[in-house]
Coordinates of C-alpha atoms and ligand atoms in Angstrom, one line a residue:
M1078 CA 12.3 32.1 10.3
T1079 CA 10.9 29.1 12.0
V1080 CA 7.3 28.3 11.2
T1081 CA 5.3 27.7 14.4
S1082 CA 1.9 27.6 12.8
V1083 CA 0.5 24.8 10.6
T1084 CA -2.6 23.5 9.0
V1085 CA -3.5 19.9 9.2
I1086 CA -6.0 18.6 6.6
G1087 CA -7.3 15.1 7.1
L1088 CA -8.0 13.9 10.7
G1089 CA -8.0 10.1 10.4
P1090 CA -5.9 8.4 13.1
M1091 CA -2.7 9.7 11.5
G1092 CA -3.8 13.4 11.0
Q1093 CA -5.1 13.4 14.6
A1094 CA -1.7 12.2 15.9
M1095 CA 0.0 14.8 13.8
A1096 CA -2.2 17.7 14.8
G1097 CA -1.8 16.6 18.4
A1098 CA 2.0 16.5 18.1
Y1099 CA 2.0 20.1 16.9
L1100 CA -0.3 21.2 19.7
D1101 CA 2.0 19.5 22.2
K1102 CA 4.9 21.5 20.8
G1103 CA 2.9 24.8 21.1
Y1104 CA 2.2 25.3 17.5
D1105 CA -0.8 27.4 16.3
V1106 CA -2.7 24.6 14.6
T1107 CA -5.6 24.9 12.2
V1108 CA -7.5 21.8 11.2
W1109 CA -10.0 20.8 8.6
N1110 CA -11.7 17.4 8.0
R1111 CA -14.5 16.3 5.7
T1112 CA -16.3 15.0 8.7
P1113 CA -16.1 18.0 10.9
D1114 CA -16.7 16.4 14.3
K1115 CA -13.4 14.6 14.1
A1116 CA -11.8 17.9 14.9
D1117 CA -13.7 18.3 18.2
G1118 CA -11.1 16.8 20.4
L1119 CA -8.3 18.8 18.8
V1120 CA -10.3 22.0 19.1
A1121 CA -10.8 21.3 22.8
R1122 CA -7.0 21.1 23.1
G1123 CA -6.6 24.5 21.4
A1124 CA -6.7 23.9 17.6
R1125 CA -8.5 26.3 15.3
R1126 CA -11.3 24.7 13.3
A1127 CA -11.4 25.9 9.7
E1128 CA -14.9 25.8 8.2
T1129 CA -13.7 25.4 4.7
V1130 CA -10.7 24.1 2.8
A1131 CA -10.0 27.6 1.6
A1132 CA -9.9 28.8 5.2
A1133 CA -7.7 26.0 6.2
L1134 CA -5.2 26.7 3.4
G1135 CA -5.5 30.4 3.9
A1136 CA -4.6 30.2 7.6
N1137 CA -0.9 29.1 7.2
E1138 CA 1.9 28.9 4.6
L1139 CA 2.5 25.2 5.7
A1140 CA -0.2 22.6 5.3
V1141 CA 0.1 18.9 6.2
L1142 CA -2.2 16.6 4.2
S1143 CA -3.0 13.2 5.7
L1144 CA -5.7 11.6 3.5
T1145 CA -6.6 8.1 2.4
D1146 CA -5.3 8.4 -1.1
Y1147 CA -4.7 11.0 -3.9
D1148 CA -8.4 10.8 -5.0
A1149 CA -9.1 12.3 -1.6
V1150 CA -6.3 14.8 -2.0
Y1151 CA -7.9 16.1 -5.3
A1152 CA -11.4 15.9 -3.7
V1153 CA -10.2 18.3 -1.0
L1154 CA -7.9 20.6 -3.0
E1155 CA -10.3 21.1 -5.8
Q1156 CA -12.6 22.8 -3.3
A1157 CA -10.1 25.7 -3.1
P1158 CA -7.6 25.7 -5.9
D1159 CA -7.2 29.5 -5.6
A1160 CA -6.0 29.2 -2.0
L1161 CA -3.0 27.1 -3.0
A1162 CA -0.8 29.9 -4.3
G1163 CA 2.3 30.4 -2.1
R1164 CA 1.6 27.3 0.0
T1165 CA 3.8 24.4 0.9
L1166 CA 1.9 21.2 1.1
V1167 CA 3.5 18.3 3.0
N1168 CA 1.5 15.5 1.4
L1169 CA 1.8 12.5 3.7
T1170 CA -1.0 10.7 1.9
S1171 CA 0.0 7.3 0.6
D1172 CA -0.4 6.4 -3.1
T1173 CA 1.8 5.4 -6.1
P1174 CA 4.9 7.3 -7.3
V1175 CA 3.1 8.2 -10.5
R1176 CA 0.3 9.8 -8.6
A1177 CA 2.7 11.6 -6.3
R1178 CA 4.5 13.1 -9.3
E1179 CA 1.2 14.1 -11.0
A1180 CA 0.0 15.8 -7.8
A1181 CA 3.3 17.7 -7.5
E1182 CA 2.7 19.1 -11.0
W1183 CA -0.9 19.8 -10.3
V1184 CA -0.2 21.9 -7.2
A1185 CA 2.8 23.6 -8.9
A1186 CA 0.5 24.7 -11.7
R1187 CA -1.6 26.4 -8.9
G1188 CA 1.4 28.1 -7.3
A1189 CA 2.1 25.7 -4.5
V1190 CA 5.0 23.4 -3.6
Q1191 CA 4.5 19.7 -2.7
I1192 CA 6.8 17.9 -0.4
T1193 CA 5.8 14.2 -0.7
G1194 CA 6.1 12.0 2.4
G1195 CA 5.7 8.4 3.4
V1196 CA 5.3 7.9 7.1
Q1197 CA 6.9 4.8 8.4
V1198 CA 5.3 4.5 11.8
P1199 CA 1.7 4.0 12.9
P1200 CA -0.1 6.9 14.6
P1201 CA 1.3 6.3 18.1
G1202 CA 4.8 6.6 16.7
I1203 CA 4.2 10.2 15.6
G1204 CA 6.4 12.5 17.7
T1205 CA 8.7 9.7 19.0
P1206 CA 12.4 9.8 18.4
E1207 CA 12.7 6.5 16.5
A1208 CA 10.0 7.5 14.0
M1209 CA 11.1 8.3 10.4
T1210 CA 9.4 9.6 7.2
Y1211 CA 10.6 9.3 3.7
Y1212 CA 10.5 12.7 2.0
S1213 CA 11.1 13.8 -1.6
G1214 CA 10.7 17.1 -3.4
P1215 CA 12.5 20.4 -3.4
K1216 CA 15.4 20.3 -0.8
D1217 CA 15.0 24.0 -0.1
A1218 CA 11.4 23.5 0.9
V1219 CA 12.3 20.6 3.1
E1220 CA 15.1 22.6 4.8
A1221 CA 12.9 25.6 5.2
H1222 CA 10.4 23.5 7.1
R1223 CA 12.8 21.1 8.8
A1224 CA 11.8 22.1 12.3
A1225 CA 8.1 21.6 11.6
L1226 CA 8.7 18.3 9.9
E1227 CA 10.8 17.1 12.8
V1228 CA 7.9 17.6 15.2
L1229 CA 6.3 14.6 13.5
T1230 CA 9.2 12.3 12.8
G1231 CA 12.8 12.2 11.7
I1232 CA 13.5 13.2 8.0
D1233 CA 14.9 10.9 5.3
H1234 CA 15.1 13.2 2.3
L1235 CA 15.6 11.0 -0.8
G1236 CA 15.9 13.6 -3.5
E1237 CA 14.0 16.1 -5.6
D1238 CA 11.8 13.6 -7.6
P1239 CA 8.4 13.9 -5.8
G1240 CA 7.7 10.3 -6.6
L1241 CA 10.7 8.9 -4.7
A1242 CA 9.2 9.1 -1.2
A1243 CA 6.1 7.2 -2.5
L1244 CA 8.3 4.7 -4.3
F1245 CA 10.4 3.9 -1.2
Y1246 CA 7.3 3.8 0.9
Q1247 CA 5.6 1.3 -1.4
I1248 CA 8.7 -0.9 -1.5
G1249 CA 8.5 -0.9 2.3
M1250 CA 4.8 -1.7 2.3
D1251 CA 5.4 -4.5 -0.2
M1252 CA 7.7 -6.2 2.4
F1253 CA 5.5 -5.2 5.3
W1254 CA 2.2 -6.6 4.1
T1255 CA 3.6 -9.9 2.8
G1256 CA 5.7 -10.3 5.9
L1257 CA 2.8 -9.5 8.3
V1258 CA 0.4 -11.8 6.5
G1259 CA 3.1 -14.5 6.8
Y1260 CA 3.0 -13.9 10.5
L1261 CA -0.8 -14.2 10.6
H1262 CA -0.8 -17.4 8.5
G1263 CA 1.7 -18.9 11.0
Q1264 CA -0.7 -17.8 13.8
A1265 CA -3.6 -19.5 12.1
V1266 CA -1.6 -22.8 12.1
A1267 CA -0.7 -22.2 15.7
R1268 CA -4.2 -21.5 16.7
A1269 CA -5.5 -24.5 14.9
N1270 CA -3.1 -26.5 17.1
G1271 CA -4.0 -24.9 20.4
I1272 CA -0.9 -22.7 20.6
S1273 CA -1.7 -19.1 21.7
A1274 CA -0.1 -16.0 20.1
A1275 CA 1.4 -15.2 23.4
E1276 CA 3.0 -18.5 23.7
F1277 CA 4.6 -18.3 20.3
L1278 CA 5.5 -14.6 20.6
P1279 CA 9.1 -14.9 21.7
R1280 CA 9.6 -17.5 18.9
A1281 CA 7.9 -15.3 16.3
V1282 CA 10.1 -12.4 17.2
K1283 CA 13.2 -14.5 16.6
T1284 CA 11.9 -16.1 13.4
M1285 CA 10.8 -12.8 11.9
D1286 CA 14.1 -11.0 12.7
F1287 CA 15.3 -11.1 9.1
R1288 CA 18.3 -8.8 9.7
Y1289 CA 20.9 -11.5 9.2
F1290 CA 19.3 -12.6 5.9
L1291 CA 18.9 -9.0 4.6
E1292 CA 22.5 -8.1 5.3
F1293 CA 23.7 -11.4 3.9
Y1294 CA 21.7 -11.2 0.7
A1295 CA 21.8 -7.5 -0.1
P1296 CA 25.5 -7.4 -1.4
R1297 CA 24.9 -10.7 -3.3
I1298 CA 21.7 -9.3 -4.9
D1299 CA 23.6 -6.2 -6.0
A1300 CA 26.4 -8.3 -7.4
G1301 CA 24.0 -10.7 -9.2
D1302 CA 25.6 -13.5 -7.2
D1303 CA 23.0 -16.3 -6.8
R1304 CA 25.4 -18.9 -5.7
G1305 CA 23.6 -21.8 -4.0
D1306 CA 26.4 -22.3 -1.4
V1307 CA 24.2 -21.6 1.6
D1308 CA 20.7 -22.2 0.4
N1309 CA 19.1 -23.4 -2.8
L1310 CA 15.6 -23.2 -4.4
G1311 CA 15.3 -27.0 -4.6
M1312 CA 15.6 -27.2 -0.8
A1313 CA 13.1 -24.2 -0.4
V1314 CA 10.5 -26.1 -2.5
A1315 CA 10.6 -29.1 -0.2
S1316 CA 10.4 -26.8 2.8
V1317 CA 7.4 -24.9 1.6
E1318 CA 5.7 -28.2 0.7
H1319 CA 6.0 -29.2 4.3
V1320 CA 4.5 -25.8 5.4
L1321 CA 1.6 -26.2 3.0
H1322 CA 0.9 -29.8 4.1
T1323 CA 1.1 -28.8 7.8
A1324 CA -1.4 -25.9 7.2
Q1325 CA -3.8 -28.1 5.2
A1326 CA -3.6 -30.9 7.8
S1327 CA -4.5 -28.3 10.4
G1328 CA -7.5 -27.2 8.5
V1329 CA -5.9 -23.8 7.6
D1330 CA -6.4 -22.1 4.3
G1331 CA -3.3 -22.9 2.3
S1332 CA -3.5 -20.3 -0.4
L1333 CA -0.6 -18.2 0.9
P1334 CA 2.0 -21.0 1.1
A1335 CA 0.6 -22.4 -2.2
A1336 CA 1.4 -19.1 -3.9
V1337 CA 4.9 -19.1 -2.4
L1338 CA 5.3 -22.7 -3.6
D1339 CA 4.1 -21.8 -7.1
L1340 CA 6.7 -19.1 -7.3
F1341 CA 9.5 -21.4 -6.0
R1342 CA 8.5 -24.1 -8.5
R1343 CA 8.6 -21.6 -11.4
G1344 CA 12.1 -20.7 -10.3
V1345 CA 13.1 -24.4 -10.4
A1346 CA 11.4 -24.8 -13.8
A1347 CA 13.4 -21.9 -15.1
G1348 CA 16.6 -23.7 -14.1
H1349 CA 17.5 -22.1 -10.8
G1350 CA 16.9 -25.2 -8.5
R1351 CA 20.6 -25.3 -7.4
E1352 CA 20.8 -21.5 -7.0
S1353 CA 20.1 -19.4 -4.0
L1354 CA 16.6 -18.0 -3.1
T1355 CA 17.9 -14.7 -4.6
S1356 CA 17.6 -16.3 -8.1
L1357 CA 13.8 -15.7 -7.7
L1358 CA 14.6 -12.0 -8.6
K1359 CA 15.1 -13.4 -12.2
V1360 CA 11.6 -14.8 -12.1
L1361 CA 10.0 -11.8 -10.4
H1362 CA 11.7 -9.2 -12.7
P1363 CA 13.1 -11.0 -15.8
Ligands
LIG710 P1 -7.8 7.2 7.1 O1 -8.1 6.6 5.8 O2 -8.4 6.6 8.4 O3 -8.2 8.8 7.2 C1 -7.9 9.6 6.2 C2 -8.6 10.9 6.1 O4 -9.0 11.0 4.7 C3 -9.9 11.1 6.9 O5 -9.8 12.4 7.5 C4 -11.0 11.1 5.8 O6 -12.0 12.0 6.1 C5 -10.2 11.7 4.7 N1 -10.8 11.4 3.4 C6 -10.9 10.2 2.7 N2 -11.5 10.3 1.6 C7 -11.9 11.6 1.5 C8 -12.5 12.4 0.5 N3 -13.0 11.9 -0.7 N4 -12.7 13.7 0.7 C9 -12.2 14.3 1.8 N5 -11.6 13.6 2.8 C10 -11.4 12.3 2.6 O7 -6.2 7.2 7.1 P2 -5.1 7.4 8.3 O8 -5.4 8.6 9.1 O9 -4.9 6.0 9.0 O10 -3.9 7.6 7.4 C11 -3.7 8.7 6.5 C12 -2.6 8.4 5.5 O11 -1.4 8.0 6.2 C13 -3.0 7.3 4.6 O12 -2.5 7.6 3.3 C14 -2.2 6.1 5.1 O13 -1.8 5.2 4.1 C15 -1.0 6.8 5.7 N6 -0.4 6.0 6.8 C16 -1.2 5.5 7.8 C17 -0.6 4.7 8.7 C18 -1.5 4.1 9.8 O14 -1.0 3.3 10.5 N7 -2.7 4.6 10.0 C19 0.8 4.4 8.8 C20 1.6 5.1 7.7 C21 1.0 5.8 6.8 P3 -13.4 11.5 6.9 O15 -12.9 11.6 8.4 O16 -14.4 12.5 6.6 O17 -13.7 10.1 6.5

């Protein structure tokens, strides 16, 4: 039987988007949020407002949790532990793999099933065809709720381990944050030199399209092949020195390229100067 009613707990920008997507698809939506007035707009669109966590969990077998972190998850669920029995919790709250596994055990001990999720799009991406979420946890629970999950995004089910979705999500965020801060640092140098973000935009899009590099390096990383036939760490040190000096000469904080330079120099000091950039994996994870 296809579930067409759902509870959404947590109405930050993400929970708002999710509850809205369910309303758009005609679901019977019950919402709860610590700060109640954040539900007002959704209630105006037809959602039911639960006055308590127990009422929210009691309303539907399926509950989507979209909270800041797992401290918030416990702060909410501990208000109504007896209401958990028989529920499926789609926990789309970000945190570490360890905490996701602990929470799965915690809810299982109270008779509920957790599907862990890591959403890979910002709120405006919810309900769009290209959106994707990592899921892990019991496959039968994911399949039972496939239609409801697909209202939000596509499904990338990684396996039964409830920590897997959090792990894949954090690997992605590791790349996302460092990459995006790299973009901002470049923009600081651009701004210091009178170049607008708009003017640089087409160049930034090209520079930050790492697809070629990812596809080139991935098989070499898996093969442990750090040949310096295309790039080498010694060259990379010289390049980052130029970046650092350009930033400093522009009056821009150089701590980001300085940290990159430190890492590269440690690679050279460890004897990898004539090897590829991928040899840094031996420094990062000896
Ligand atoms: P917010 O942090 O803006 O909102 C989270 C919700 O958590 C709010 O409803 C807030 O309630 C609630 N909350 C926080 N602490 C507590 C607490 N102690 N007790 C009860 N409720 C609490 O997050 P977002 O909506 O932006 O994101 C939700 C999750 O989705 C996060 O884990 C985030 O990492 C993840 N995510 C977000 C993306 C984004 O672009 N926003 C993208 C991908 C994933 P209140 O309104 O009362 O403060």
